[in-house]
JSON list of C-alpha atoms in Angstrom, two decimals:
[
{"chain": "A", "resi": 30, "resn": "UNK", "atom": "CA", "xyz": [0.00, 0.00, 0.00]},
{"chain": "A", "resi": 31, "resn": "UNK", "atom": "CA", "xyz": [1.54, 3.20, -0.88]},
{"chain": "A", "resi": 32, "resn": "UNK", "atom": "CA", "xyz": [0.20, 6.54, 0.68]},
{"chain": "A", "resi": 33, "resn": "UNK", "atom": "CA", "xyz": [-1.78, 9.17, -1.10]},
{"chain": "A", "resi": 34, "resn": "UNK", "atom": "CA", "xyz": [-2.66, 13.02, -0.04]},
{"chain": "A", "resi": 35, "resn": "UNK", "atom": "CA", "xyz": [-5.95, 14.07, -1.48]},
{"chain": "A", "resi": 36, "resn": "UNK", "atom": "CA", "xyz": [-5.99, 17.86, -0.76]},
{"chain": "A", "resi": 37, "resn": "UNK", "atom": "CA", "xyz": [-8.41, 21.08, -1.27]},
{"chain": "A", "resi": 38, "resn": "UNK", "atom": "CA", "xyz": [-7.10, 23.59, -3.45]},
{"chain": "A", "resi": 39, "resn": "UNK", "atom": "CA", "xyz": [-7.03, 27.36, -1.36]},
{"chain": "A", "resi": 40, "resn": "UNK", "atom": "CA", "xyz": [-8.58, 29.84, -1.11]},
{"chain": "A", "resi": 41, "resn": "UNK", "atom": "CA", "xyz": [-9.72, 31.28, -3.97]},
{"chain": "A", "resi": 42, "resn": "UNK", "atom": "CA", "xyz": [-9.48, 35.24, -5.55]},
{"chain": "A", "resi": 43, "resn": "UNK", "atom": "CA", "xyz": [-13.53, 34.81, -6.59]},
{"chain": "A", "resi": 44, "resn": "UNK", "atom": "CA", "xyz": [-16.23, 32.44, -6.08]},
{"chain": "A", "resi": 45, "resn": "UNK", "atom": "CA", "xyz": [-19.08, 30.87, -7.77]},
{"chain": "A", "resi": 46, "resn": "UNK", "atom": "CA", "xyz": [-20.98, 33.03, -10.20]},
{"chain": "A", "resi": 47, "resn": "UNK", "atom": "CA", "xyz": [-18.68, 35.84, -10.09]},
{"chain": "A", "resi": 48, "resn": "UNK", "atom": "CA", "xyz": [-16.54, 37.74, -13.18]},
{"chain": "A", "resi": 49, "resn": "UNK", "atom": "CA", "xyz": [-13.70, 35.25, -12.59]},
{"chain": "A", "resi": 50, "resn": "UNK", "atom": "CA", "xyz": [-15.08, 31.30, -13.92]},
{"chain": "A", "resi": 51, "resn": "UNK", "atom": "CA", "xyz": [-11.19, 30.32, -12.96]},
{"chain": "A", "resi": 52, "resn": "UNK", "atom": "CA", "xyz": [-9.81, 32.31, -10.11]},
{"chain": "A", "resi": 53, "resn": "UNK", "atom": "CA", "xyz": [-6.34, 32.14, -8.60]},
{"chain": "A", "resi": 54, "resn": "UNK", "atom": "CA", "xyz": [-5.37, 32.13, -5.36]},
{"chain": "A", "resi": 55, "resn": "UNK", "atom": "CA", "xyz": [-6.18, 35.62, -2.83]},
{"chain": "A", "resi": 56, "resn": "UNK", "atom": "CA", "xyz": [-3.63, 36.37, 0.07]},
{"chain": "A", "resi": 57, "resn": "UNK", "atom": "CA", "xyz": [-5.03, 33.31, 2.44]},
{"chain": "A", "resi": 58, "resn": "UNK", "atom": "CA", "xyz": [-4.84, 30.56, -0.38]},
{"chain": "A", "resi": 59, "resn": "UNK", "atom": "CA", "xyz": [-1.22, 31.71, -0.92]},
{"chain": "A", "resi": 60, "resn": "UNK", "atom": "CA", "xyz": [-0.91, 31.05, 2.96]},
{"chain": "A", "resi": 61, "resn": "UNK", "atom": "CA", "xyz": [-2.70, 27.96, 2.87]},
{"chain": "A", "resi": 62, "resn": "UNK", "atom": "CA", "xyz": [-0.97, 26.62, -0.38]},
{"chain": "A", "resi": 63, "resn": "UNK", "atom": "CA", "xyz": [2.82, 27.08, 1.83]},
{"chain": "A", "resi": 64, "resn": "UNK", "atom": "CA", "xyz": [1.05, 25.58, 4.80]},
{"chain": "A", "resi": 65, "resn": "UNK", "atom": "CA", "xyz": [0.18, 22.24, 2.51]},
{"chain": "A", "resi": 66, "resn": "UNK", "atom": "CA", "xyz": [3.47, 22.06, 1.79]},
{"chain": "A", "resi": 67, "resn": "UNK", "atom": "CA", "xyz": [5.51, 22.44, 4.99]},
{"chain": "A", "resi": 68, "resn": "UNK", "atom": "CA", "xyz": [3.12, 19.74, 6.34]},
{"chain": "A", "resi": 69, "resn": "UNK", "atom": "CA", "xyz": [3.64, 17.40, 3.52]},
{"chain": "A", "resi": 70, "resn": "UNK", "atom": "CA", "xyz": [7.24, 18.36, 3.11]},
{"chain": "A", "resi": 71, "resn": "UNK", "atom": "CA", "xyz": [7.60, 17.51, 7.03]},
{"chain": "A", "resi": 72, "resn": "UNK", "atom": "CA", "xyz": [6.81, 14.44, 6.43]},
{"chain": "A", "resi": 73, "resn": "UNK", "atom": "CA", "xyz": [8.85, 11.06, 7.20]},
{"chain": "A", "resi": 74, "resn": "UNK", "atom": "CA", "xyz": [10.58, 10.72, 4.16]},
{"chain": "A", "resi": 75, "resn": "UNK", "atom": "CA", "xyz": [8.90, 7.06, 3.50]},
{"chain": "A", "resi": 76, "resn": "UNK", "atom": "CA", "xyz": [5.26, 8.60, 3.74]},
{"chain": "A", "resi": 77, "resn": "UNK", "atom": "CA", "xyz": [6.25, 12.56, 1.63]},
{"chain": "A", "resi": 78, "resn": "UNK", "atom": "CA", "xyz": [4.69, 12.39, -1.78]},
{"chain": "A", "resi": 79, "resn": "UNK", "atom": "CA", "xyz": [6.80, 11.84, -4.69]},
{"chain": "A", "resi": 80, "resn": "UNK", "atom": "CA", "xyz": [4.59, 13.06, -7.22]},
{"chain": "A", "resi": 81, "resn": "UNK", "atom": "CA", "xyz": [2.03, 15.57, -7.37]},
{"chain": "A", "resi": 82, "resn": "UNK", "atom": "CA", "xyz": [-0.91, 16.12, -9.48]},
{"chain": "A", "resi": 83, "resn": "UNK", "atom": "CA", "xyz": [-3.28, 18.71, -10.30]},
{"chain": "A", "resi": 84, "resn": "UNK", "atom": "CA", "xyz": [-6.56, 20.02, -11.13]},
{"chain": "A", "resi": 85, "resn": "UNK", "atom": "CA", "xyz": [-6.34, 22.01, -14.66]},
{"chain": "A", "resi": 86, "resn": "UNK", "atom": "CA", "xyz": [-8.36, 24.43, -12.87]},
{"chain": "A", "resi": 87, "resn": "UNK", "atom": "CA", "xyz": [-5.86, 27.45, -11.88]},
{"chain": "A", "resi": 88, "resn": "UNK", "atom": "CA", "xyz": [-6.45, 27.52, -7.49]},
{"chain": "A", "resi": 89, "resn": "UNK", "atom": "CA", "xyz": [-5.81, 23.43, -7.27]},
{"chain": "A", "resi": 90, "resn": "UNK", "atom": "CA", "xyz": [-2.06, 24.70, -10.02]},
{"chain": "A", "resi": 91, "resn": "UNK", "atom": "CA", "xyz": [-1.84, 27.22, -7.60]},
{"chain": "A", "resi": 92, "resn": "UNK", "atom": "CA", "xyz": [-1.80, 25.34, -4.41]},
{"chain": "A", "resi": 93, "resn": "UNK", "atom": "CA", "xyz": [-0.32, 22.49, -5.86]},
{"chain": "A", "resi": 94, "resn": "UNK", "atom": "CA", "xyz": [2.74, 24.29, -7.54]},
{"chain": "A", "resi": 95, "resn": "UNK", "atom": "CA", "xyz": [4.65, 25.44, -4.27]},
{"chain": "A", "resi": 96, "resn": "UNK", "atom": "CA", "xyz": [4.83, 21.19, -2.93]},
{"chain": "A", "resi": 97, "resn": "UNK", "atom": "CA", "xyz": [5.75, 20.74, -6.63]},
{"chain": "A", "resi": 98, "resn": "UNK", "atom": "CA", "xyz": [8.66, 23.13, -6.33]},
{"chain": "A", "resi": 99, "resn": "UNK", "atom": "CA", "xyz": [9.72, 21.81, -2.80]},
{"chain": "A", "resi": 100, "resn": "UNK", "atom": "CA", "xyz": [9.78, 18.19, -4.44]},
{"chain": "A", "resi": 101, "resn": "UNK", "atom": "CA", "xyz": [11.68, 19.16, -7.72]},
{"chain": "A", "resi": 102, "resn": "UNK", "atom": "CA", "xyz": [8.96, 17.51, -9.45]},
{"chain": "A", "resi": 103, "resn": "UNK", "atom": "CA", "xyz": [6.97, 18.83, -12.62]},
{"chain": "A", "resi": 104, "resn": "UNK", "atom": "CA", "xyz": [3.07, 19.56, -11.98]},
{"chain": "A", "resi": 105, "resn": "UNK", "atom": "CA", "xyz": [1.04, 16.74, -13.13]},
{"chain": "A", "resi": 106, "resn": "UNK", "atom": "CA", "xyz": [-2.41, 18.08, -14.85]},
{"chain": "A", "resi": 107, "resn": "UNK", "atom": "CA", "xyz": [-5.42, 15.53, -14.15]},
{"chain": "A", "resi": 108, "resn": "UNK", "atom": "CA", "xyz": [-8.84, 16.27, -15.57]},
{"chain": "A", "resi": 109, "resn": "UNK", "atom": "CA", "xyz": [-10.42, 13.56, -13.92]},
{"chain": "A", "resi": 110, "resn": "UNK", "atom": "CA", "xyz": [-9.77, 15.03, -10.06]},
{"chain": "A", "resi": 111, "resn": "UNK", "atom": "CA", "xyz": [-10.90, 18.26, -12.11]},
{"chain": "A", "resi": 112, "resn": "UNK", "atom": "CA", "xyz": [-14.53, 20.14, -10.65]},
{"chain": "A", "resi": 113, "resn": "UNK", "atom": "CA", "xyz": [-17.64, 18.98, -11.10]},
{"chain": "A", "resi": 114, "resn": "UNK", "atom": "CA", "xyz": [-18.66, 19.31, -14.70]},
{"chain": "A", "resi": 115, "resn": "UNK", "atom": "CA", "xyz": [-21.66, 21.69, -14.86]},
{"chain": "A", "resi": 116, "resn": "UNK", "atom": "CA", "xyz": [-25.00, 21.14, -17.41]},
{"chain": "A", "resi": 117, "resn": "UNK", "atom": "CA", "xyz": [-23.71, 22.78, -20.72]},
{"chain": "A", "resi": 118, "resn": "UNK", "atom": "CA", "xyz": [-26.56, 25.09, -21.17]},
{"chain": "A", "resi": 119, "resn": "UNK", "atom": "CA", "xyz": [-26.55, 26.09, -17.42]},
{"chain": "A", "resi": 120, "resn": "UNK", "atom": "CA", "xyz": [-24.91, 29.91, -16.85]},
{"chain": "A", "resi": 121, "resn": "UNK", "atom": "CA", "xyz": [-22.29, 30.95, -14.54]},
{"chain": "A", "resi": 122, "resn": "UNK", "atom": "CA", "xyz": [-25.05, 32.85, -12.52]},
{"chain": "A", "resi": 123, "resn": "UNK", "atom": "CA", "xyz": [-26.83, 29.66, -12.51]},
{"chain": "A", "resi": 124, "resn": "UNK", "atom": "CA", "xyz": [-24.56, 27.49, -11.32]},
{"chain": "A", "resi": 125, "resn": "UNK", "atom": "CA", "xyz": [-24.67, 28.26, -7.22]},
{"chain": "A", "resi": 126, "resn": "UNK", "atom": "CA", "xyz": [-28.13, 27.32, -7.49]},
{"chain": "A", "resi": 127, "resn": "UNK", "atom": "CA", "xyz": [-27.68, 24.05, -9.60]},
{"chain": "A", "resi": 128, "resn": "UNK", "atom": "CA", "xyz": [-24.82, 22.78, -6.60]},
{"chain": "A", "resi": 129, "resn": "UNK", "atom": "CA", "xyz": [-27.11, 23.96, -4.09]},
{"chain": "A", "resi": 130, "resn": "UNK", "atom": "CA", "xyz": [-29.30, 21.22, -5.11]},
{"chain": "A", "resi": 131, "resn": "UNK", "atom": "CA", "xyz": [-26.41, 19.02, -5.91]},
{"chain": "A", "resi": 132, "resn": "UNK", "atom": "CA", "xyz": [-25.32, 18.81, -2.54]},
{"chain": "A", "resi": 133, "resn": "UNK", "atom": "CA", "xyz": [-29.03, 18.41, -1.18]},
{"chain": "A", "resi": 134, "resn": "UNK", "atom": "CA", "xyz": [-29.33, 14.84, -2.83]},
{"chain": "A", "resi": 135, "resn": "UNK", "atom": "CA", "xyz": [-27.35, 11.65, -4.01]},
{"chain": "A", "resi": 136, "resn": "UNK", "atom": "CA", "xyz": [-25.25, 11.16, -7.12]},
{"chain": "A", "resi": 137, "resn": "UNK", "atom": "CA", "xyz": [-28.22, 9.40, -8.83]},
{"chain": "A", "resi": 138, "resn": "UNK", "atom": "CA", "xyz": [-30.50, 12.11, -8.09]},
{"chain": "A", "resi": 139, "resn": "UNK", "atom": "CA", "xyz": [-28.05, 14.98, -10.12]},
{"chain": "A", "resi": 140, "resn": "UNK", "atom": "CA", "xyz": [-29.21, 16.41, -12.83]},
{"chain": "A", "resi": 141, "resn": "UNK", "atom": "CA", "xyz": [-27.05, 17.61, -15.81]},
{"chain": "A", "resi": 142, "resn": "UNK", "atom": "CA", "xyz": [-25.63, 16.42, -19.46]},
{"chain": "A", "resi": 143, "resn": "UNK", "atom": "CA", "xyz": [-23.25, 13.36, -17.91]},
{"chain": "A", "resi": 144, "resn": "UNK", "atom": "CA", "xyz": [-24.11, 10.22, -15.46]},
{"chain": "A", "resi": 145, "resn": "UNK", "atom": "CA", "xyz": [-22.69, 12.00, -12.17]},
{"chain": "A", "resi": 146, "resn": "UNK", "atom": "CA", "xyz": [-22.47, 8.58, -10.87]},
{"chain": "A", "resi": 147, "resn": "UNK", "atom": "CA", "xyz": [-19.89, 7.41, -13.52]},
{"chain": "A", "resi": 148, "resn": "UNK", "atom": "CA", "xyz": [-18.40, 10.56, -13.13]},
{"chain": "A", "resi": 149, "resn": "UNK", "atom": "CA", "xyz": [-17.66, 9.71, -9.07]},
{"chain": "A", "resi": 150, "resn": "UNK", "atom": "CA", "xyz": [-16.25, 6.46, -10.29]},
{"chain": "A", "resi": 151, "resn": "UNK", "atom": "CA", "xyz": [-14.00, 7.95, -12.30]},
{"chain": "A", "resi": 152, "resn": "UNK", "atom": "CA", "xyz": [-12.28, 9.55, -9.76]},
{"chain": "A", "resi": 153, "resn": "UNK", "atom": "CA", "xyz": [-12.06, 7.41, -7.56]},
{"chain": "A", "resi": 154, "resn": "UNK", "atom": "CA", "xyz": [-10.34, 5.25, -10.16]},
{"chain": "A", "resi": 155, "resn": "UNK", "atom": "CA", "xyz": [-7.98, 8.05, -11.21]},
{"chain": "A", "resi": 156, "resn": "UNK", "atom": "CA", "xyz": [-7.01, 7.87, -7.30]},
{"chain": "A", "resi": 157, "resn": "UNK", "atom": "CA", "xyz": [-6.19, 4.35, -7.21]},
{"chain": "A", "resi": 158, "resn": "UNK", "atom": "CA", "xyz": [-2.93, 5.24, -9.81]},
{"chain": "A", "resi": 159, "resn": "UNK", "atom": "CA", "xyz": [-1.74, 8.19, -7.43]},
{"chain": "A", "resi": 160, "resn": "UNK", "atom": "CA", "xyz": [0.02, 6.29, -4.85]},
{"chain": "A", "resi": 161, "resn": "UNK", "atom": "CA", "xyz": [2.71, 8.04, -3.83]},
{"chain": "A", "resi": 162, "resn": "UNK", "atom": "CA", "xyz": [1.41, 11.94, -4.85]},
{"chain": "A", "resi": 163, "resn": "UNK", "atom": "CA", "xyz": [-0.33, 14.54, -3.49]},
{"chain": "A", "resi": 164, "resn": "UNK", "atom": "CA", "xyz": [-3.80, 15.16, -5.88]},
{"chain": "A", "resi": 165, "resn": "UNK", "atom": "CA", "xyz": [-4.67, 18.89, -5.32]},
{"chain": "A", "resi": 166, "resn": "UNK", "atom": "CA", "xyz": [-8.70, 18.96, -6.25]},
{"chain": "A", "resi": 167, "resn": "UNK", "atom": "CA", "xyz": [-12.30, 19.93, -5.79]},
{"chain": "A", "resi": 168, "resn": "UNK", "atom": "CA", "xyz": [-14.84, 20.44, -2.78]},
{"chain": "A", "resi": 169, "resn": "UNK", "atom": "CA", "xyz": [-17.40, 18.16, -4.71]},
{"chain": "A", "resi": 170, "resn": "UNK", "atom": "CA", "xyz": [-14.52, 16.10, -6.42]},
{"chain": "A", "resi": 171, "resn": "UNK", "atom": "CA", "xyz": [-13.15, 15.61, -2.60]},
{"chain": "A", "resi": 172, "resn": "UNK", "atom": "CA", "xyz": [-16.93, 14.50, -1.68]},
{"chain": "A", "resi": 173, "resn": "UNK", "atom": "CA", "xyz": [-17.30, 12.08, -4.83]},
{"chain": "A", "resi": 174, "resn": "UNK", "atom": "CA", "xyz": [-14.44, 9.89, -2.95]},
{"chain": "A", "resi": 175, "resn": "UNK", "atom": "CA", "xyz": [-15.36, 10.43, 0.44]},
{"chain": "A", "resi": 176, "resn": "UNK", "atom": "CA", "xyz": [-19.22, 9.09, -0.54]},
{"chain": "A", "resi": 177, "resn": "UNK", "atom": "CA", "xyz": [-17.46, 6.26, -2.43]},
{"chain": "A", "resi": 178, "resn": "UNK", "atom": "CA", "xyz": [-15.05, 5.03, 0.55]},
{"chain": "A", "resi": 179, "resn": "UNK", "atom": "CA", "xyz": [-18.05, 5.57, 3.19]},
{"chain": "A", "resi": 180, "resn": "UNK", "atom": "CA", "xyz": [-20.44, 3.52, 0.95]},
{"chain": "A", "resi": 181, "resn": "UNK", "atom": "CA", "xyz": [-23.01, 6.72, 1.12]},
{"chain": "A", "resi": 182, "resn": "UNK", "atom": "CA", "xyz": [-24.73, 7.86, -1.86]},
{"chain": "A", "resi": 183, "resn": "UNK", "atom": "CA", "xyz": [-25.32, 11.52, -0.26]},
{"chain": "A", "resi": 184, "resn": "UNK", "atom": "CA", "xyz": [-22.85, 13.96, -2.39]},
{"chain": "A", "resi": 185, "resn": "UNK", "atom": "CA", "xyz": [-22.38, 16.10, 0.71]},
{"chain": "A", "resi": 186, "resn": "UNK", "atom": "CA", "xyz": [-20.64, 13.85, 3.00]},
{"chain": "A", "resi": 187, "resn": "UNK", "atom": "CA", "xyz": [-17.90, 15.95, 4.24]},
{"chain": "A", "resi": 188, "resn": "UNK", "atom": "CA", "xyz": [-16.62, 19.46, 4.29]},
{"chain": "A", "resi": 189, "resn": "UNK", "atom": "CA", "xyz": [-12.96, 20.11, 3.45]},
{"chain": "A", "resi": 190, "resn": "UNK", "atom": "CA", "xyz": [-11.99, 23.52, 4.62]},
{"chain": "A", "resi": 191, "resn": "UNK", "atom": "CA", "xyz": [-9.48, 25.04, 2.24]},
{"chain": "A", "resi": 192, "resn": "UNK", "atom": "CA", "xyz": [-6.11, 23.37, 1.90]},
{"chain": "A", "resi": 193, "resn": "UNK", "atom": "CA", "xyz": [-7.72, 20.83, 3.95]},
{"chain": "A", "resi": 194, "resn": "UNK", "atom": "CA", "xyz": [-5.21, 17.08, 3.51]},
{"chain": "A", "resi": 195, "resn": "UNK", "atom": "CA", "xyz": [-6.67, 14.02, 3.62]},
{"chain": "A", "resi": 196, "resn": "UNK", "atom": "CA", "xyz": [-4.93, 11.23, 3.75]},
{"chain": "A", "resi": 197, "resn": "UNK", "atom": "CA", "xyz": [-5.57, 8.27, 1.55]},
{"chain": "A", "resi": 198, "resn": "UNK", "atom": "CA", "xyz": [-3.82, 4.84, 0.71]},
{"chain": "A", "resi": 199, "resn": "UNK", "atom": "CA", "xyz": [-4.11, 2.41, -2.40]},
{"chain": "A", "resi": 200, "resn": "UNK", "atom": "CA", "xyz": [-2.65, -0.71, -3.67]},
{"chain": "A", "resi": 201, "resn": "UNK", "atom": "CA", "xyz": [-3.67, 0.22, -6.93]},
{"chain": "A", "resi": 202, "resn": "UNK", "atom": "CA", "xyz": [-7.01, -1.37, -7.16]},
{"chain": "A", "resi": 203, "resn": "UNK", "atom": "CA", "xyz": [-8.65, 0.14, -3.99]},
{"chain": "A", "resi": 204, "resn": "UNK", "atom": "CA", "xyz": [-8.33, 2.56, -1.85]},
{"chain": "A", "resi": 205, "resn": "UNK", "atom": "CA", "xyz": [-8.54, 3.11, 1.83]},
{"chain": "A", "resi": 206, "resn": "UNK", "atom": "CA", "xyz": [-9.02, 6.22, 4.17]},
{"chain": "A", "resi": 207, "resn": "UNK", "atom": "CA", "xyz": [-6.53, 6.63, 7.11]},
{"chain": "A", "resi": 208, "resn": "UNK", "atom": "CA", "xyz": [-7.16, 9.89, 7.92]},
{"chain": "A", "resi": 209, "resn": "UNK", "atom": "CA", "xyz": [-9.77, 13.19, 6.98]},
{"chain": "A", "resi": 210, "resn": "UNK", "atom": "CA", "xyz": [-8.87, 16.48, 6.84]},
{"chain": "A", "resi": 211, "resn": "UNK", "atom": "CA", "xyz": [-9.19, 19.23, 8.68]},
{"chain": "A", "resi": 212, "resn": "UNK", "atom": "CA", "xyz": [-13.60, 20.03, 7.97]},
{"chain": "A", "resi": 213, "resn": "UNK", "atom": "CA", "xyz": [-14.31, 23.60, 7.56]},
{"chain": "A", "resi": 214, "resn": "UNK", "atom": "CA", "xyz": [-16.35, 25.05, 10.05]},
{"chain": "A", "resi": 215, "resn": "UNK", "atom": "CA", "xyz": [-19.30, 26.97, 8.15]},
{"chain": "A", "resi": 216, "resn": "UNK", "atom": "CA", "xyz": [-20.51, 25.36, 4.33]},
{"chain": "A", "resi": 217, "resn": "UNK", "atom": "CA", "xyz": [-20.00, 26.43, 1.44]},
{"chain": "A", "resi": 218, "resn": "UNK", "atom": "CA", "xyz": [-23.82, 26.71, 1.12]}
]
């Protein structure tokens, strides 16, 4: 079994609905991204990531890149820890609503152009080939595994604060949780 950090990008410049569809990081993600990685960099050397892998989305990059730099590894870019993909034809100033509702029910229940089911799945799949890194990802992407190693079908299962490390391990063809991060303590609701 090898380990595997599953982390929550920081805090981001903008959030849902406003001008910015792919914020950076503001002053506090900065802070949190350095924090990630002086916990993961202090680390017994047997259990410190060796790789680390990304979001495309630019505050997972963002909080990912300083650990990448303290490895001396290049940023691996992963669509499939990416954010949940939302309807085609729904706006930006839609989408707060739509995840409202997301989080209100279970993956069969989500409406939208893809089978949010398959897309949990595929995930958690993605994860079982990470042993060894730290995957920098998504509040709902975060949940899609959590639901899947709890056996719940709720998407809201947990509530990573920002930054938040959970820590994960996988033979390759499962995965087990040894530890969750740090929750936040008010929703993103």
């Amino acid at each position: 079994m090898s380990r595997l950090y599953l982390i929550r990008h920081g805090k981001p410049a903008a959030t849902w609905g406003e001008a910015d569809e792919d914020p950076g990081l503001d002053d506090a993600g900065k802070a949190q991204a350095d924090a990630a990685r002086d916990y993961l960099m202090s680390l017994p050397e047997a259990d410190r990531p060796k790789r680390v892998v990304s979001s495309p989305l630019r505050r997972c990059r963002e909080t990912a890149m300083p650990t990448a730099q303290a490895l001396g590894v290049e940023l691996e870019i992963d669509p499939a820890v990416g954010e949940i993909p939302t309807p085609a034809g729904l706006s930006a100033q839609d989408r707060p609503a739509w995840l409202r509702g997301v989080f209100q029910g279970k993956w069969k229940d989500v409406e939208g152009d893809l089978d949010y089911e398959a897309w949990r799945g595929e995930i958690v799949k993605a994860l079982h080939a990470r042993g060894g890194a730290a995957v920098f990802s998504h509040y709902v992407a975060i949940n899609a595994v959590m639901s899947h190693l709890d056996g719940d079908e709720r998407v809201l299962v947990f509530r990573p604060d920002h930054a938040s490390i959970s820590t994960l391990e996988t033979g390759g063809d499962d995965l087990i949780l040894v530890e969750r991060g740090r929750e936040a303590s008010t929703g993103v609701l």
